[in-house]
Coordinates of C-alpha atoms and ligand atoms in Angstrom, one line a residue:
X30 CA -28.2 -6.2 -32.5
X31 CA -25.3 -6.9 -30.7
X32 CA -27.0 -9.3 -28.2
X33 CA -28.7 -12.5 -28.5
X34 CA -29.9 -12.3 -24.8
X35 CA -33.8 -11.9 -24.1
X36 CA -34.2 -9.4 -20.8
X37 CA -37.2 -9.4 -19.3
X38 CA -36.3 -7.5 -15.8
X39 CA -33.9 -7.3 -13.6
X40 CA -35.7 -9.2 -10.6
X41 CA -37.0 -11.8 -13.2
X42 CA -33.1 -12.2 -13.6
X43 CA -32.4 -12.6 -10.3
X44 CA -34.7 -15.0 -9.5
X45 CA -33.6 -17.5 -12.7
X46 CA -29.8 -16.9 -13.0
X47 CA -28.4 -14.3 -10.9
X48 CA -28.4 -16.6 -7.5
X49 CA -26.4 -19.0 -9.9
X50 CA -24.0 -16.4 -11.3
X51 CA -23.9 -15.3 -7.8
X52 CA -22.0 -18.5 -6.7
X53 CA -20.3 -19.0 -10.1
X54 CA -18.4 -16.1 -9.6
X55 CA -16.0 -17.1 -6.7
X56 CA -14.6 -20.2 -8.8
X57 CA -14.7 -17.7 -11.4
X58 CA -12.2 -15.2 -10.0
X59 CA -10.0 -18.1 -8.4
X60 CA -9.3 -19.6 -11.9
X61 CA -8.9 -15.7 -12.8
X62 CA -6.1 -14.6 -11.3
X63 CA -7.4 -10.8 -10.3
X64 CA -4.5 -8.8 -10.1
X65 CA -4.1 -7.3 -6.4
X66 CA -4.3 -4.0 -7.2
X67 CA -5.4 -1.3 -10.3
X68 CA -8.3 -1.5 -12.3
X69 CA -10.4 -3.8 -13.8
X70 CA -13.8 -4.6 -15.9
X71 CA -16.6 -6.8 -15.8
X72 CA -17.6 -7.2 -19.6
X73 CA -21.3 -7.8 -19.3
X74 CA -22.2 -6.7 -16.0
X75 CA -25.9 -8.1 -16.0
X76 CA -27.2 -7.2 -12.6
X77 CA -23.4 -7.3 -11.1
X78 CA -22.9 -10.7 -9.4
X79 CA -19.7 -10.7 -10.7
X80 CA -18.8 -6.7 -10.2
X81 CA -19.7 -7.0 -6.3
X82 CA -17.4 -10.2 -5.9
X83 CA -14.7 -7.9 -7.4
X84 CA -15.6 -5.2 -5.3
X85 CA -14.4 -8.1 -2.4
X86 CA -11.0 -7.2 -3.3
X87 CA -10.3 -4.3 -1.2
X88 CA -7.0 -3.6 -3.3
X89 CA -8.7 -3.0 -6.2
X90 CA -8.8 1.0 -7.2
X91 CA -11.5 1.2 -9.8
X92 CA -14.5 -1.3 -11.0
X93 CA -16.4 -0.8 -14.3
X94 CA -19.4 -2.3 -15.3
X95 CA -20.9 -2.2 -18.3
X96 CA -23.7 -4.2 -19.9
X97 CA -26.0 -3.6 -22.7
X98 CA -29.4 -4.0 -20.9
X99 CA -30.0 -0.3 -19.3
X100 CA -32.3 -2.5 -16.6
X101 CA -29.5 -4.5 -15.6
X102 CA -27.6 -1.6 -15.1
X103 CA -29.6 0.1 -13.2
X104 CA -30.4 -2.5 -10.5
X105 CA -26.8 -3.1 -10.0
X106 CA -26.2 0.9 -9.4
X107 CA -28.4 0.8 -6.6
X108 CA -27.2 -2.4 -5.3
X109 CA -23.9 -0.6 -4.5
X110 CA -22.8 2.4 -3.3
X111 CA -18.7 1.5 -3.4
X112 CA -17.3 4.6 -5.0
X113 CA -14.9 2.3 -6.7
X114 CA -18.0 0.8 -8.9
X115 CA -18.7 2.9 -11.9
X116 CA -21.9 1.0 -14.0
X117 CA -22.6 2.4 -17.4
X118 CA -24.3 0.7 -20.8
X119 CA -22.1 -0.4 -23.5
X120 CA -21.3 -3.0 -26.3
X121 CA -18.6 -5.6 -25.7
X122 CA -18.0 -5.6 -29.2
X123 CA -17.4 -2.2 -29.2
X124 CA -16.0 -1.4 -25.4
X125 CA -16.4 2.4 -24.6
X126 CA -12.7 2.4 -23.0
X127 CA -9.0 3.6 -24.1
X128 CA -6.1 1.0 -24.9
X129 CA -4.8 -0.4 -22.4
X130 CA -7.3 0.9 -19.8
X131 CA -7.5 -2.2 -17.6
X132 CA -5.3 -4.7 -15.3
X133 CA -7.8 -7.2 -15.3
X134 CA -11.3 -7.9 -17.6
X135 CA -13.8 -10.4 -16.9
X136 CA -16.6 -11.4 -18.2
X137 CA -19.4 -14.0 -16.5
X138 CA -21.8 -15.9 -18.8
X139 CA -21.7 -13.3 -22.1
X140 CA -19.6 -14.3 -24.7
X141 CA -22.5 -17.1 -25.5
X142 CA -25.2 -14.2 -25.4
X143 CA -22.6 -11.5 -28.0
X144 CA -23.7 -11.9 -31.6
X145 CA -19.7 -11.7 -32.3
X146 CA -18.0 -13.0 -29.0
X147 CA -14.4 -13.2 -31.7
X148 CA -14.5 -9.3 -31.7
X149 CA -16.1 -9.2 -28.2
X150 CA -12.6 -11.2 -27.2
X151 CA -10.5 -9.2 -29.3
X152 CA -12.0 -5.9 -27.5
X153 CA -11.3 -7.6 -24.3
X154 CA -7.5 -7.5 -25.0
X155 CA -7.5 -4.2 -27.0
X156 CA -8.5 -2.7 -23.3
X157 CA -6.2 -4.5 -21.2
X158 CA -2.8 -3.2 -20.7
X159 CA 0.5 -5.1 -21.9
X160 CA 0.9 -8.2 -19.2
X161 CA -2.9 -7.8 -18.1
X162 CA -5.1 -10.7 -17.7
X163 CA -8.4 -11.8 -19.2
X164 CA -10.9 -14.6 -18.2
X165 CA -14.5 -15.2 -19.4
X166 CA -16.7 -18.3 -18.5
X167 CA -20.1 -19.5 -20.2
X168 CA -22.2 -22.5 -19.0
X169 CA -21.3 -26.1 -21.3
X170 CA -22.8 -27.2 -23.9
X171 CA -25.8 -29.4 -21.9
X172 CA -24.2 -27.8 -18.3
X173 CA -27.2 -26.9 -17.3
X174 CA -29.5 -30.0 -16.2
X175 CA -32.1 -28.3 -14.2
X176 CA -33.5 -26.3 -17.8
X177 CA -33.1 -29.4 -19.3
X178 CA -35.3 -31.3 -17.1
X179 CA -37.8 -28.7 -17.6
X180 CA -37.6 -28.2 -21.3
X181 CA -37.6 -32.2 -21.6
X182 CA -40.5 -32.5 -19.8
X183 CA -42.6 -29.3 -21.2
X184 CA -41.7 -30.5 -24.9
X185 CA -42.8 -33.7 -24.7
X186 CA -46.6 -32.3 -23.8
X187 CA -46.3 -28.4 -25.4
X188 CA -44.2 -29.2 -29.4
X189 CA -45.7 -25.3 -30.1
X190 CA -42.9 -24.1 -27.2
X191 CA -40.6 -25.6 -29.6
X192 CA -38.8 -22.1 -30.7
X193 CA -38.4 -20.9 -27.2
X194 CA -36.6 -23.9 -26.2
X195 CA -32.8 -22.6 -25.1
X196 CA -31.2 -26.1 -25.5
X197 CA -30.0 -25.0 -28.9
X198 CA -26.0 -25.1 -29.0
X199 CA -24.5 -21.3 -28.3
X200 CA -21.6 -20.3 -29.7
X201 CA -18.5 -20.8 -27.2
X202 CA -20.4 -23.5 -25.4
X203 CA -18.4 -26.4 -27.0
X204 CA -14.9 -27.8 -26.1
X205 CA -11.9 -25.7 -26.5
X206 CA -14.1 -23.0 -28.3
X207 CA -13.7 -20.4 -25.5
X208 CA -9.7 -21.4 -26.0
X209 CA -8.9 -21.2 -29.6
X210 CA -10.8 -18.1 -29.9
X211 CA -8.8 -16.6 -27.0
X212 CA -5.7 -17.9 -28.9
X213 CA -6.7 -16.0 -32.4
X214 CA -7.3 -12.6 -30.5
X215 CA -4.1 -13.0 -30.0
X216 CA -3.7 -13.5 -25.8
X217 CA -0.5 -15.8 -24.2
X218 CA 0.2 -18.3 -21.8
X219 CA -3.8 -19.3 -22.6
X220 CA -5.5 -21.8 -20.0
X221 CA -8.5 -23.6 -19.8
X222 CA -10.8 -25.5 -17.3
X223 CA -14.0 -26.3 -16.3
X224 CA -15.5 -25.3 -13.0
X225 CA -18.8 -26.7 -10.8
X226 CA -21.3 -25.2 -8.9
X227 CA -24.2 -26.7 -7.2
X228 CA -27.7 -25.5 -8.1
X229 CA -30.1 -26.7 -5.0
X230 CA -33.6 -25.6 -5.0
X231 CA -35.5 -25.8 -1.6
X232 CA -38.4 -28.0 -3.2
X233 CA -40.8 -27.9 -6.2
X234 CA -41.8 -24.6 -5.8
X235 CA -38.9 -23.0 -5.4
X236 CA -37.9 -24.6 -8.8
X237 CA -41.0 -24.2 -10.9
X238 CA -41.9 -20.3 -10.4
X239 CA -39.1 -18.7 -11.4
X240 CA -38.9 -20.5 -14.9
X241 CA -42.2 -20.0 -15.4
X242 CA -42.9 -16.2 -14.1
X243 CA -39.3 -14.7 -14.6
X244 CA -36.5 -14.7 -17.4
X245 CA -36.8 -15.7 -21.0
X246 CA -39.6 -16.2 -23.1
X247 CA -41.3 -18.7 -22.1
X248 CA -43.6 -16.8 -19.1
X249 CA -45.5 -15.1 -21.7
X250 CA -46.2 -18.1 -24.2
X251 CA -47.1 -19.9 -20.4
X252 CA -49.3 -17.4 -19.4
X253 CA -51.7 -17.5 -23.0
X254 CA -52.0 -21.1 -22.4
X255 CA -55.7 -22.1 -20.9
X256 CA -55.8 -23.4 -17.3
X257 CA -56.2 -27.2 -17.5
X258 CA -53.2 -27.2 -19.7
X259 CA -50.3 -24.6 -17.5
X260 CA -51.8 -27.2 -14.8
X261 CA -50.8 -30.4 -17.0
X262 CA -47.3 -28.9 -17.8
X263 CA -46.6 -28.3 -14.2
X264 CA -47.8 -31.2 -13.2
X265 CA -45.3 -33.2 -15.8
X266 CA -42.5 -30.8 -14.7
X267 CA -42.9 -31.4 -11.3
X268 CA -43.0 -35.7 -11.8
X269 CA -39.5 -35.2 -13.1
X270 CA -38.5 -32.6 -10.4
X271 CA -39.6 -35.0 -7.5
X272 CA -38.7 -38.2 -9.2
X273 CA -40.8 -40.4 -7.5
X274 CA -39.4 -39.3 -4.2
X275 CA -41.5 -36.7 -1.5
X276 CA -40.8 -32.9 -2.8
X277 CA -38.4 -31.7 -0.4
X278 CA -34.7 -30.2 -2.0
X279 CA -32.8 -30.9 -5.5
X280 CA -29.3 -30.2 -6.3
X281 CA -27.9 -30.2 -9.8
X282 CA -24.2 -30.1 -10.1
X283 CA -23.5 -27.3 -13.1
X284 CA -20.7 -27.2 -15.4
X285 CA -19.3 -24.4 -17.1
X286 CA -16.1 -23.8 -19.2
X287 CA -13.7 -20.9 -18.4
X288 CA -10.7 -19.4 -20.1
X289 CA -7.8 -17.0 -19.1
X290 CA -5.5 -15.5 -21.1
X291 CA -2.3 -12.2 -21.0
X292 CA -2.4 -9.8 -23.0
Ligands
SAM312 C1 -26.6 -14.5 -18.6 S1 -26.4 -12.8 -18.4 C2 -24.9 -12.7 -17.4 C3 -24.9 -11.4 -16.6 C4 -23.9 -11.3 -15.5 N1 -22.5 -11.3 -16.0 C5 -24.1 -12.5 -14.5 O1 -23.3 -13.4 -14.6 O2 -25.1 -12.5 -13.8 C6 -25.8 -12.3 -20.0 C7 -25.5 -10.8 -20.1 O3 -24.8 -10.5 -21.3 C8 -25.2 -9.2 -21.7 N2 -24.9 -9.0 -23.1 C9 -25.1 -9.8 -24.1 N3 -24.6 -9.3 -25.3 C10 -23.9 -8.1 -24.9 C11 -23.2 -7.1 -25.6 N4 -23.0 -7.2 -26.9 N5 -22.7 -6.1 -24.9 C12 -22.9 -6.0 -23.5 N6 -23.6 -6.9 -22.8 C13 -24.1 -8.0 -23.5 C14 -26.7 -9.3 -21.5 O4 -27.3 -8.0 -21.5 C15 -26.8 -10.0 -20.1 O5 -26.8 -9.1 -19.1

């Protein structure tokens, strides 16, 4: 299996990551450098936060897409109807493309999700043409603080929950990973940084249900769990959300590490 990521619907997605993606993706392409004109890919579509800011360049000539969830795939077809966008399913360890295809490949929050992300780099570069560019950005090691409030909180009541927890270290999560293993797939003039969004959530609500009723496994396990005890979880969740304060809006700034590198 050439993915390590758990789907569970494209709106589920949405709701839990893609508004983040969403917002990750303009930092993203800054640090990028997107060439002003040709083509390009985005290596692990997902539901195409990333291939609709692309689509903002109005330079570009073509846009692929390509992600191994059909679901994903789907939803971002008819998101679009730019007739520079062509969205199909595919491996990033084994990208359905020619040498040297590509002025530009991205990819947005994969390479922690690919069982191999050292051959999903090298097939990065293996598409880009001579002098082409290639950037790819996964969350930090602990970047995410608003799942870890949650997961604290839930595992300190709910130990059975205890394989579903994501805090586990991904590969390409930790310092200067996403680097050296740009560096061994062979790309130059290789850079690195980190880049910050802001993940606000209107109040309690607009927190707790997606995490609970959308992505990942955890819905499910939450759903078989009697009444007196989803209501004890939510309760503790929502102590740490509020924080002894009134609910109202939280903001969590969000780290995540990004790489670019010529082929
Ligand atoms: C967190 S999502 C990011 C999606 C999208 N780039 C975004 O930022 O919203 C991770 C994506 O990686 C995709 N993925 C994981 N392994 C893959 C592989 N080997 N080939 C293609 N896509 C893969 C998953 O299907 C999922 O859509």
């Amino acid at each position: 299996m050439p993915s390590n990521f758990v789907a569970k619907g494209a709106d589920g997605y949405e709701a839990t990551m893609g508004r983040w993606s969403k917002r990750l993706a303009a930092p993203f392409l800054d640090f990028s450098r997107v060439p002003s004109r040709g083509s390009v890919l985005d290596a692990g579509c997902g539901t195409g936060s990333l291939t609709l800011a692309l689509a903002a360049h109005p330079d570009l000539t073509a846009i692929e897409a390509m992600d191994f969830e059909e679901d994903f795939v789907a939803a971002l077809r008819k998101r679009t109807t730019d007739p520079r966008i062509n969205a199909q399913k595919g491996d990033v360890c084994a990208l359905p493309y020619g040498d040297g295809e590509f002025d530009g490949v991205y990819s947005l929050l994969v390479l922690h999700f690919v069982s191999d992300p050292y051959q999903a780099v090298r097939e990065m570069r293996r598409v880009l043409r001579p002098g082409g560019t290639a950037a790819a950005t996964v969350w930090a090691y602990g970047g995410l603080p608003s799942w870890r409030l949650f997961w604290d909180a839930i595992l300190a009541l709910e130990p059975k929950v205890a394989d579903k927890d994501p805090r586990t270290k991904r590969p390409m999560t930790g310092e200067g990973e996403l680097r050296a293993t740009f560096e061994s797939a062979g790309f130059a003039d290789v850079a690195d940084s980190v880049l910050t969004i802001h993940m606000d959530y209107a109040n309690f609500d607009d927190y707790w249900y997606p995490m609970v009723y959308g992505q990942g496994t955890f819905g499910s396990f939450f759903d078989g769990l009697p009444q007196a005890r989803r209501d004890q979880l939510r309760d503790a969740v929502r102590a740490a959300y509020l924080g002894d304060d009134s609910d109202g809006p939280r903001g969590f700034a969000t780290v995540a590490l990004a790489v670019r590198g010529t082929a």
